[in-house]
Tab-separated table of C-alpha atoms in Angstrom:
chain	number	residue	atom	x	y	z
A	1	UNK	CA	19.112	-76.050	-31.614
A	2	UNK	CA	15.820	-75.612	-33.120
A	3	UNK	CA	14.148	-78.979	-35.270
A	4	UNK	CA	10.577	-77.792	-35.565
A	5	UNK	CA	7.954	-76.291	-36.542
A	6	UNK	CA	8.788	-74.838	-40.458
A	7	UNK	CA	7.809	-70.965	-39.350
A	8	UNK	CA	9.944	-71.168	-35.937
A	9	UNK	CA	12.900	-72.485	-37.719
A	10	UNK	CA	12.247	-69.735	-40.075
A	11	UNK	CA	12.151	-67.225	-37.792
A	12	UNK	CA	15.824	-67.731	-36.039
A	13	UNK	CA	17.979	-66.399	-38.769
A	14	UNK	CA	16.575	-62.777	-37.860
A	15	UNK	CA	17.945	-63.943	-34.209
A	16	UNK	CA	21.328	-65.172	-35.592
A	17	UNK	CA	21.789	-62.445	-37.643
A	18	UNK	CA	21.432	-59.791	-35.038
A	19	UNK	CA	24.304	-62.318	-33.232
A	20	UNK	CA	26.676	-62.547	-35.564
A	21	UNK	CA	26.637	-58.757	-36.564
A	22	UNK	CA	27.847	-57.942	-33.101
A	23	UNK	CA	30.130	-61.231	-32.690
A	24	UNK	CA	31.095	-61.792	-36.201
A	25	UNK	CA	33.934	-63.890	-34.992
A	26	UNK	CA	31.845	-66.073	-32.933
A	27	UNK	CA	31.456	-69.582	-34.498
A	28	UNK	CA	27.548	-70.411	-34.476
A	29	UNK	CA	26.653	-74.336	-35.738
A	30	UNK	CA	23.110	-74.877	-36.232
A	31	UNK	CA	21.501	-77.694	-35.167
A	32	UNK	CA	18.154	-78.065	-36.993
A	33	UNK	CA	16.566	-80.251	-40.132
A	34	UNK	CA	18.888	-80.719	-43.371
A	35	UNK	CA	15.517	-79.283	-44.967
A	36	UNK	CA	15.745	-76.194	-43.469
A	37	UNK	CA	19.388	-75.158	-44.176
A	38	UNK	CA	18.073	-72.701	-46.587
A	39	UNK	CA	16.724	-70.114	-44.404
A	40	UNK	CA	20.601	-69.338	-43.344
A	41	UNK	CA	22.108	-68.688	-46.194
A	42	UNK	CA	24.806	-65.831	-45.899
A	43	UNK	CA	24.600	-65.825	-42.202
A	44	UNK	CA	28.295	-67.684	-42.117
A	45	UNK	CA	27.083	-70.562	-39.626
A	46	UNK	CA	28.094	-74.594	-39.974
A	47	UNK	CA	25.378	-77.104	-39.423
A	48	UNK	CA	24.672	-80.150	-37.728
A	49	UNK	CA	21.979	-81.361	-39.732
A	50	UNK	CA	19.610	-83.531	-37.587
A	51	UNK	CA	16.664	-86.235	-39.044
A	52	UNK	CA	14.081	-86.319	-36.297
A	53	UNK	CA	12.940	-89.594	-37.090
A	54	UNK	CA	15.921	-91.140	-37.128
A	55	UNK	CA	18.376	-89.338	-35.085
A	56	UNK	CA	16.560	-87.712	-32.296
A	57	UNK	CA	13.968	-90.827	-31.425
A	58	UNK	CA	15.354	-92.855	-28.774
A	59	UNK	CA	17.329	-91.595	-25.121
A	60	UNK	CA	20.601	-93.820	-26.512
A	61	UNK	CA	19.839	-91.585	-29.819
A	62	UNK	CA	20.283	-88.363	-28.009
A	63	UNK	CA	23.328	-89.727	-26.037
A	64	UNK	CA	25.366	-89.750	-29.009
A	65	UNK	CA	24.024	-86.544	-30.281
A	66	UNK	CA	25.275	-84.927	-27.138
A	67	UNK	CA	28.740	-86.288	-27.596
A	68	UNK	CA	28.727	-85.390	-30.902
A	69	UNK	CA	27.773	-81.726	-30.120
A	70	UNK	CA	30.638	-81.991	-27.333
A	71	UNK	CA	33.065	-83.420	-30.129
A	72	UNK	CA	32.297	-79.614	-31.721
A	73	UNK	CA	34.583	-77.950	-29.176
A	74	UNK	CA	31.689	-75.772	-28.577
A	75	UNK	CA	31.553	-73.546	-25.328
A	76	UNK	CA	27.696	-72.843	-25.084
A	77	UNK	CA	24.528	-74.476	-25.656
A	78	UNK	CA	21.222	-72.096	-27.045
A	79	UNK	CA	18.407	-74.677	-26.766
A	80	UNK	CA	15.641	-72.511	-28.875
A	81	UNK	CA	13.233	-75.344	-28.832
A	82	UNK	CA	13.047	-76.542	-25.379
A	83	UNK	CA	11.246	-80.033	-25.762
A	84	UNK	CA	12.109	-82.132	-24.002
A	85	UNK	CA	14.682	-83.982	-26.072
A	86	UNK	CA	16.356	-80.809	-26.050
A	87	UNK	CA	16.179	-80.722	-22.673
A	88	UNK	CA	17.977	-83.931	-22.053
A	89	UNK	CA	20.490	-82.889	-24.188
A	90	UNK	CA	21.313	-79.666	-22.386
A	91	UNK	CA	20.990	-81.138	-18.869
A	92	UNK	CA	24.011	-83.026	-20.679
A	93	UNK	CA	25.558	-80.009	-21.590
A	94	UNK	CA	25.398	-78.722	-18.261
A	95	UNK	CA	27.033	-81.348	-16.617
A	96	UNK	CA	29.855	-81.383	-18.796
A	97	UNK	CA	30.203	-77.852	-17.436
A	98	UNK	CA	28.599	-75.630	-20.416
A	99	UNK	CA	26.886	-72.785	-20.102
A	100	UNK	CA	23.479	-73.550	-21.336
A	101	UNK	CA	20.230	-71.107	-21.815
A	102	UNK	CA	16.599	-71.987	-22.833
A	103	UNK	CA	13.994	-69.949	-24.620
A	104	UNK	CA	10.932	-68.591	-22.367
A	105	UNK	CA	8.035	-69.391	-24.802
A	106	UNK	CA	5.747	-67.308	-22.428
A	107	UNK	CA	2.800	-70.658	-22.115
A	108	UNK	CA	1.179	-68.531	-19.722
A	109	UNK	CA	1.375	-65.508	-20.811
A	110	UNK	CA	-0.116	-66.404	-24.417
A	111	UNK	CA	-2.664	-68.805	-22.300
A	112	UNK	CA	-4.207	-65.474	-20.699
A	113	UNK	CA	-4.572	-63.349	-23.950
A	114	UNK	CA	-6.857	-66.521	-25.357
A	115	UNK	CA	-10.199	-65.071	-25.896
A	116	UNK	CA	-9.322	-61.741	-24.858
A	117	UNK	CA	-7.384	-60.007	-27.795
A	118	UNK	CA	-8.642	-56.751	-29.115
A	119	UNK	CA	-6.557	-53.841	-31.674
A	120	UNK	CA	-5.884	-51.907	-28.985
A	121	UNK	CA	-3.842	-54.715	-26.771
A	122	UNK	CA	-0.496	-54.408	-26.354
A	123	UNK	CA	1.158	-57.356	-28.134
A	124	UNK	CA	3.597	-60.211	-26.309
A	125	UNK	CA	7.592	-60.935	-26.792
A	126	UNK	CA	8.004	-61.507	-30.630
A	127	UNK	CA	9.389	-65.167	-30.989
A	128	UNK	CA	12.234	-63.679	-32.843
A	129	UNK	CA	13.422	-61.624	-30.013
A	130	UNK	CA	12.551	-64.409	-27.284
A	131	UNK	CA	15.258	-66.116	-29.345
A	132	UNK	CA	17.703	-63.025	-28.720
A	133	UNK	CA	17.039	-63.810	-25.021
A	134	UNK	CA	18.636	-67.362	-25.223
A	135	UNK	CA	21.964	-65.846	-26.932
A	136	UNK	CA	21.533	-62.799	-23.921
A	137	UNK	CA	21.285	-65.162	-21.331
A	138	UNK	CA	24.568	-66.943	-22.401
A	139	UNK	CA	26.140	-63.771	-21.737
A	140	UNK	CA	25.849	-61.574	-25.463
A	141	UNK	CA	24.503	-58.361	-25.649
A	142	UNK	CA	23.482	-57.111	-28.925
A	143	UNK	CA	20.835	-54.908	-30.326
A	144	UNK	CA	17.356	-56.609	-31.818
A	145	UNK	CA	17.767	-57.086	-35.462
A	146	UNK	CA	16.386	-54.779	-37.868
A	147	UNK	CA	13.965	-56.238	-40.928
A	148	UNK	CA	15.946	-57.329	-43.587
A	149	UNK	CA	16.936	-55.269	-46.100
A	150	UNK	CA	15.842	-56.502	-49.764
A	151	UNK	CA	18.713	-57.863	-51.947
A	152	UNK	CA	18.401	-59.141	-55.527
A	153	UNK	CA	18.089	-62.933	-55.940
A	154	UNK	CA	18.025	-65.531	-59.135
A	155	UNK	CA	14.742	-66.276	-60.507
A	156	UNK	CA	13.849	-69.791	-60.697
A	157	UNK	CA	10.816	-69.145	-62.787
A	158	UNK	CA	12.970	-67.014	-65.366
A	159	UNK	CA	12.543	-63.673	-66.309
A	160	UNK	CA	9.647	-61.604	-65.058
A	161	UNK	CA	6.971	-59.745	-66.490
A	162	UNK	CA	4.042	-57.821	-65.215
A	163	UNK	CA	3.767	-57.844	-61.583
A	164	UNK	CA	3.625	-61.367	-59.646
A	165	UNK	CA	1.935	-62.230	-56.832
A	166	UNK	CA	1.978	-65.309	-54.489
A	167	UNK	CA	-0.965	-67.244	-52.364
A	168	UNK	CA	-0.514	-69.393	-49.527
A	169	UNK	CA	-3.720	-70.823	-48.497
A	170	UNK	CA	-3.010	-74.042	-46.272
A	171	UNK	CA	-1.516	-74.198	-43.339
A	172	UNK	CA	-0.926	-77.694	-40.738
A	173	UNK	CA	-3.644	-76.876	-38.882
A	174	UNK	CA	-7.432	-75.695	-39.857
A	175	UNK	CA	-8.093	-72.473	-38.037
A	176	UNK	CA	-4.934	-71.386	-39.993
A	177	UNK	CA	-6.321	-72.694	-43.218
A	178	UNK	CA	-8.392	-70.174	-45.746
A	179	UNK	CA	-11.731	-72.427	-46.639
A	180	UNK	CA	-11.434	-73.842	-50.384
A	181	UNK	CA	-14.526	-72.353	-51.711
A	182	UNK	CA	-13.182	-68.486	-50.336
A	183	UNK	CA	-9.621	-69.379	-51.605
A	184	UNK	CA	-11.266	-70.343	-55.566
A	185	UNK	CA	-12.356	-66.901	-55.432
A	186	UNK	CA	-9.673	-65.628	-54.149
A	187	UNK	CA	-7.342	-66.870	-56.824
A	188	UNK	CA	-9.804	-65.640	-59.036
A	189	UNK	CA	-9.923	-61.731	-57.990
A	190	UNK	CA	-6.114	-62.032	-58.561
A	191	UNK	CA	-5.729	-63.696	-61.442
A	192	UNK	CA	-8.297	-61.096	-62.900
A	193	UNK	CA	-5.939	-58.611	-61.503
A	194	UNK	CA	-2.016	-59.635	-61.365
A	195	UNK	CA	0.018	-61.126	-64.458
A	196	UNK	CA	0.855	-64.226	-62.802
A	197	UNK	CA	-0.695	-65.802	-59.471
A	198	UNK	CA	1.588	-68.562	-57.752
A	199	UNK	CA	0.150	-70.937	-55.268
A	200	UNK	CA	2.298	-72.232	-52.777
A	201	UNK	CA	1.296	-75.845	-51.591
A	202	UNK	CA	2.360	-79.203	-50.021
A	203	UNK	CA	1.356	-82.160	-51.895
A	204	UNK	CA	-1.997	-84.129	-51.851
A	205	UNK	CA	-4.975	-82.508	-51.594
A	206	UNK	CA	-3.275	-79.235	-51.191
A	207	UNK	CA	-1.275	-80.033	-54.477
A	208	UNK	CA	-4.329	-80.706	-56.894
A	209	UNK	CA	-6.378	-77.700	-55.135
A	210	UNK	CA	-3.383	-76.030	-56.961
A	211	UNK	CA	-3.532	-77.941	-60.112
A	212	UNK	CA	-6.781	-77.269	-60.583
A	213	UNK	CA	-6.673	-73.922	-60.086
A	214	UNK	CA	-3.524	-74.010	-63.090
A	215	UNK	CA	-6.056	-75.671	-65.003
A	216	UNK	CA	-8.600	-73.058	-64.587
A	217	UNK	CA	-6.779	-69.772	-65.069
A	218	UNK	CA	-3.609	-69.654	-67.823
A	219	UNK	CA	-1.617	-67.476	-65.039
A	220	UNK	CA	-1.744	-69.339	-62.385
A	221	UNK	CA	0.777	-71.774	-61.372
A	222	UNK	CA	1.140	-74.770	-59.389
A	223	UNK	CA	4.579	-74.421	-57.379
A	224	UNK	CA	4.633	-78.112	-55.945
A	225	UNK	CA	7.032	-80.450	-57.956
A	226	UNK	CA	7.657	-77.508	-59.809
A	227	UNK	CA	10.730	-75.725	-57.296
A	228	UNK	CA	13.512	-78.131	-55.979
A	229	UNK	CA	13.967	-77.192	-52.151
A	230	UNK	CA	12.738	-74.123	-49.385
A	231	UNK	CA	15.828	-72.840	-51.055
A	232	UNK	CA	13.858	-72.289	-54.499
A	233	UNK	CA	10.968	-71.581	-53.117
A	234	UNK	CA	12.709	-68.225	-51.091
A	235	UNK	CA	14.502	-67.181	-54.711
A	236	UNK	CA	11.066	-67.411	-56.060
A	237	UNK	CA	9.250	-65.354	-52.816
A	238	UNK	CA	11.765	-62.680	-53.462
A	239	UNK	CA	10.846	-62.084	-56.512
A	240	UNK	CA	6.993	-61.396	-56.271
A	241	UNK	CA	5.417	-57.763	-55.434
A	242	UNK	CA	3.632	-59.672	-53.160
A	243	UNK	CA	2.527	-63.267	-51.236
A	244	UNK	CA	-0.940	-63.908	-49.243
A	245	UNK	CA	-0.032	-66.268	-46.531
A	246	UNK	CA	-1.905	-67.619	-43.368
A	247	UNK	CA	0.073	-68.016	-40.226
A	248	UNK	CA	2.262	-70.113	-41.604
A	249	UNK	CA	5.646	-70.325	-42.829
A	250	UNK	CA	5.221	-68.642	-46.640
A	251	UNK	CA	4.692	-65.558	-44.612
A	252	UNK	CA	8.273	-66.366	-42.729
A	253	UNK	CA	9.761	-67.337	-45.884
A	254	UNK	CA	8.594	-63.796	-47.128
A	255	UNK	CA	10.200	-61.811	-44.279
A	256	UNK	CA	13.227	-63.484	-44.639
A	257	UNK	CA	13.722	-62.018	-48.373
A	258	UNK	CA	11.668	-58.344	-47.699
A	259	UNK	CA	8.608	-59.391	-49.698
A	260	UNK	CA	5.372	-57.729	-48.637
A	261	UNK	CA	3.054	-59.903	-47.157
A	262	UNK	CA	-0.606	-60.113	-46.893
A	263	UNK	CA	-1.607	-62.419	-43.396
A	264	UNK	CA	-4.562	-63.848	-43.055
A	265	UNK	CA	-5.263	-64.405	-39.384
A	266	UNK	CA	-8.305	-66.588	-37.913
A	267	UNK	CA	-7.945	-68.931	-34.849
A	268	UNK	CA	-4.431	-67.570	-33.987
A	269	UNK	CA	-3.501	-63.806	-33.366
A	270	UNK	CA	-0.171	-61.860	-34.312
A	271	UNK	CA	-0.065	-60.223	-30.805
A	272	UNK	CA	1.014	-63.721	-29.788
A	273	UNK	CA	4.627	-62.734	-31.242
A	274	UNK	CA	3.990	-65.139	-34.652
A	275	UNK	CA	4.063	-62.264	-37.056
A	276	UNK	CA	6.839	-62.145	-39.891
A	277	UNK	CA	9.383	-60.538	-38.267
A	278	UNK	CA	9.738	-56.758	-39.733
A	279	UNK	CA	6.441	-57.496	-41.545
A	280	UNK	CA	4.454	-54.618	-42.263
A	281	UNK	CA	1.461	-54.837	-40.144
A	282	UNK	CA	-0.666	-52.819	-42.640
A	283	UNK	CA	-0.728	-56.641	-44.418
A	284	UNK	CA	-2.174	-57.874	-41.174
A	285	UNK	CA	-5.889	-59.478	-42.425
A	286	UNK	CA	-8.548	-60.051	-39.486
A	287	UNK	CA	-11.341	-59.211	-37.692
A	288	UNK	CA	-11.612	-59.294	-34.116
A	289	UNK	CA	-14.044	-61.567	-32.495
A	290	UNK	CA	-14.900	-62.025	-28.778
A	291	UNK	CA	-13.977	-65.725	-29.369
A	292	UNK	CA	-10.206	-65.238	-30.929
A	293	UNK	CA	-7.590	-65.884	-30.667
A	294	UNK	CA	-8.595	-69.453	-29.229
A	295	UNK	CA	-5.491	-70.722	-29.766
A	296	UNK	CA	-2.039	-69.867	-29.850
A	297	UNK	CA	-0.865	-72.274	-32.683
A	298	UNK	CA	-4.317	-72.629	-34.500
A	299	UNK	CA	-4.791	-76.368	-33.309
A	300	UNK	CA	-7.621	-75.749	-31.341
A	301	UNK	CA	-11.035	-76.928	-32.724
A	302	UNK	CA	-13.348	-74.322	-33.216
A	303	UNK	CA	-16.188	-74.103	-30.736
A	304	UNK	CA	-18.852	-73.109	-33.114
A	305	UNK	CA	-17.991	-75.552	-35.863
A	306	UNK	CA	-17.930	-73.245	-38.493
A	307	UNK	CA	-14.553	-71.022	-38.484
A	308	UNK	CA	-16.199	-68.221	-38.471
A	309	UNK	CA	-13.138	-66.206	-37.589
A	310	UNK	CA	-11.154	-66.830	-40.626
A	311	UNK	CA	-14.757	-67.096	-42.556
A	312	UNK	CA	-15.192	-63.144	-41.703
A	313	UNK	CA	-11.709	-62.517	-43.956
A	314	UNK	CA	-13.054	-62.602	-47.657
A	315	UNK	CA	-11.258	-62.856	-50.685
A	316	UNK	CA	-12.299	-59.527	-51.829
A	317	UNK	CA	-10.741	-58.052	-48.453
A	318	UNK	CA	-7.796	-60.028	-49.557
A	319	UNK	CA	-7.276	-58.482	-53.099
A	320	UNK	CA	-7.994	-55.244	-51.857
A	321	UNK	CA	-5.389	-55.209	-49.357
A	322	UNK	CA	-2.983	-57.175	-52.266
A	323	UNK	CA	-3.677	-53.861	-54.111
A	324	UNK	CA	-2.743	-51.596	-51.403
A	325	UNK	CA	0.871	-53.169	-50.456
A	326	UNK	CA	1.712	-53.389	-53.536
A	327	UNK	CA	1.109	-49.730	-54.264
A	328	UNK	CA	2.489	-48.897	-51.135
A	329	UNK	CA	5.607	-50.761	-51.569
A	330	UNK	CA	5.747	-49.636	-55.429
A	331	UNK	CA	5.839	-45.965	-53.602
A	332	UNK	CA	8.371	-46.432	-50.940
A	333	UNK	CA	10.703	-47.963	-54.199
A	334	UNK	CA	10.343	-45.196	-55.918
């Protein structure tokens, strides 16, 4: 069971595969977001699709989502989430007499390295494999997974040309979000550069940032409206040389199809465990600050006011490194 956030959900597959290589007969069902059913494709799991807002909102709610999840026939409960809805529905689990596990999101841990991150620390538990725990702790033993391998999927742009490359500015929160003016000229160094530039965006003011930037330049393209579900938008990912994310779940989508990624890092840190899995950290973007990371999901207001952290990452560090994975990757294809 895992409902939210986007990237977290995105990052259990890599779990789930690693599961069902060495269990293959073992019947997973997914609990999680109707949305989200995308990012498990070919992993041979069922669903129980779940609508937050309308299943999972009241105690008589969760009740009946317990029994239905008993109705299953299932022997085992893997609460990936632990909130505490999902802990009232494996306390219920437990007292029909299921084995149940929890994931150890290491608060603590993570609470410590605030402030205090440097190159040279040794990062924490990868989220990814902190999900392998759960499945361990209900008694599987498997290996971690290995990065995905890259596999050839439809286009839903049509056929490409030139070399395509995809930017991911925005994220939920603001420390995770590259400033508007720096991302203009950002989209301009590619577009200067690459055949095509994609921006990935939500919809409002994200949305006609991207418009407007498809107004300015005649290869760049606004993706919102334009691809029908995470589904497209993964067909799409796998298809670029390469995507510039933030911490956020573009870079997820990415590692989930083998693209190379370029992450931009400011308020958070990837030696919190929130990096792609099997991303190559040579796309790691960020400069370390006696103030970062000064939060561990990017929620935290900056003290100064001014974001300087994510400020210090500029769009010409951005299409340099662009340049240099692409290149690199280009090399390890050939």
């Amino acid at each position: 069971m895992r409902l939210s956030a986007m990237g977290d959900v995105a990052m259990l597959p890599h779990a789930i595969r690693a599961l069902k290589g060495a269990y293959p007969d073992v019947k997973v069902t997914v609990a999680t977001r109707p949305l989200f059913r995308p990012f498990f494709e070919g992993l041979d799991v069922d669903f129980m699709p779940i609508e937050v807002k309308t299943d999972y909102n009241s105690f008589g709610k969760l009740m009946t989502l317990a029994r239905e999840m008993r109705d299953l026939g299932i022997d085992a409960f893997a609460d990936t989430h632990r909130v505490w809805r999902s802990l009232v529905i494996r306390n219920v689990m437990w007292l029909h007499g299921m084995r149940t596990a929890k994931i150890s999101k290491g608060h603590i841990e993570k609470w410590f390295r605030l402030g205090y991150s440097n190159s040279s620390a040794v990062p924490l538990k990868h989220t990814v494999l902190r999900y392998c725990d759960v499945f361990r702790d209900l008694g599987f033993v498997f290996d971690n997974p290995a990065p995905v391998v890259k596999s050839p999927r439809p286009n839903p742009l049509g056929e490409k040309q030139g070399t395509w490359v995809g930017f991911a500015p925005f994220s939920a929160h603001r420390g995770k979000t590259y400033p508007e003016d720096m991302s203009r000229e950002a989209v301009k160094l590619l577009s200067e550069k690459y055949d095509r530039v994609f921006i990935h965006s939500g919809g409002g003011a994200e949305a006609e940032f991207a418009r407007e930037m498809e107004r300015t330049y005649d290869n760049v393209t606004a993706l919102n409206g334009i691809l029908k579900d995470l589904g497209s938008e993964m067909d799409l990912i796998s298809n670029l040389d390469c995507v510039v994310s933030m911490d956020s779940l573009v870079m997820h989508l990415a590692s989930l199809v083998a693209t190379p990624v370029v992450s931009v890092w400011g308020a958070t840190h990837p030696e919190l465990g929130f990096l792609g899995y099997g991303c190559d950290p040579e796309g790691v973007l960020q400069v370390e600050m006696r103030c970062r990371p000064c939060s561990t999901y990017g929620n935290t207001k900056c003290k100064f006011g001014d974001y300087r952290c994510i400020r210090a990452v500029t769009p010409q560090m951005i299409a340099d490194r662009v340049a240099l994975m692409i290149a690199k990757n280009a090399g390890v294809q050939a």
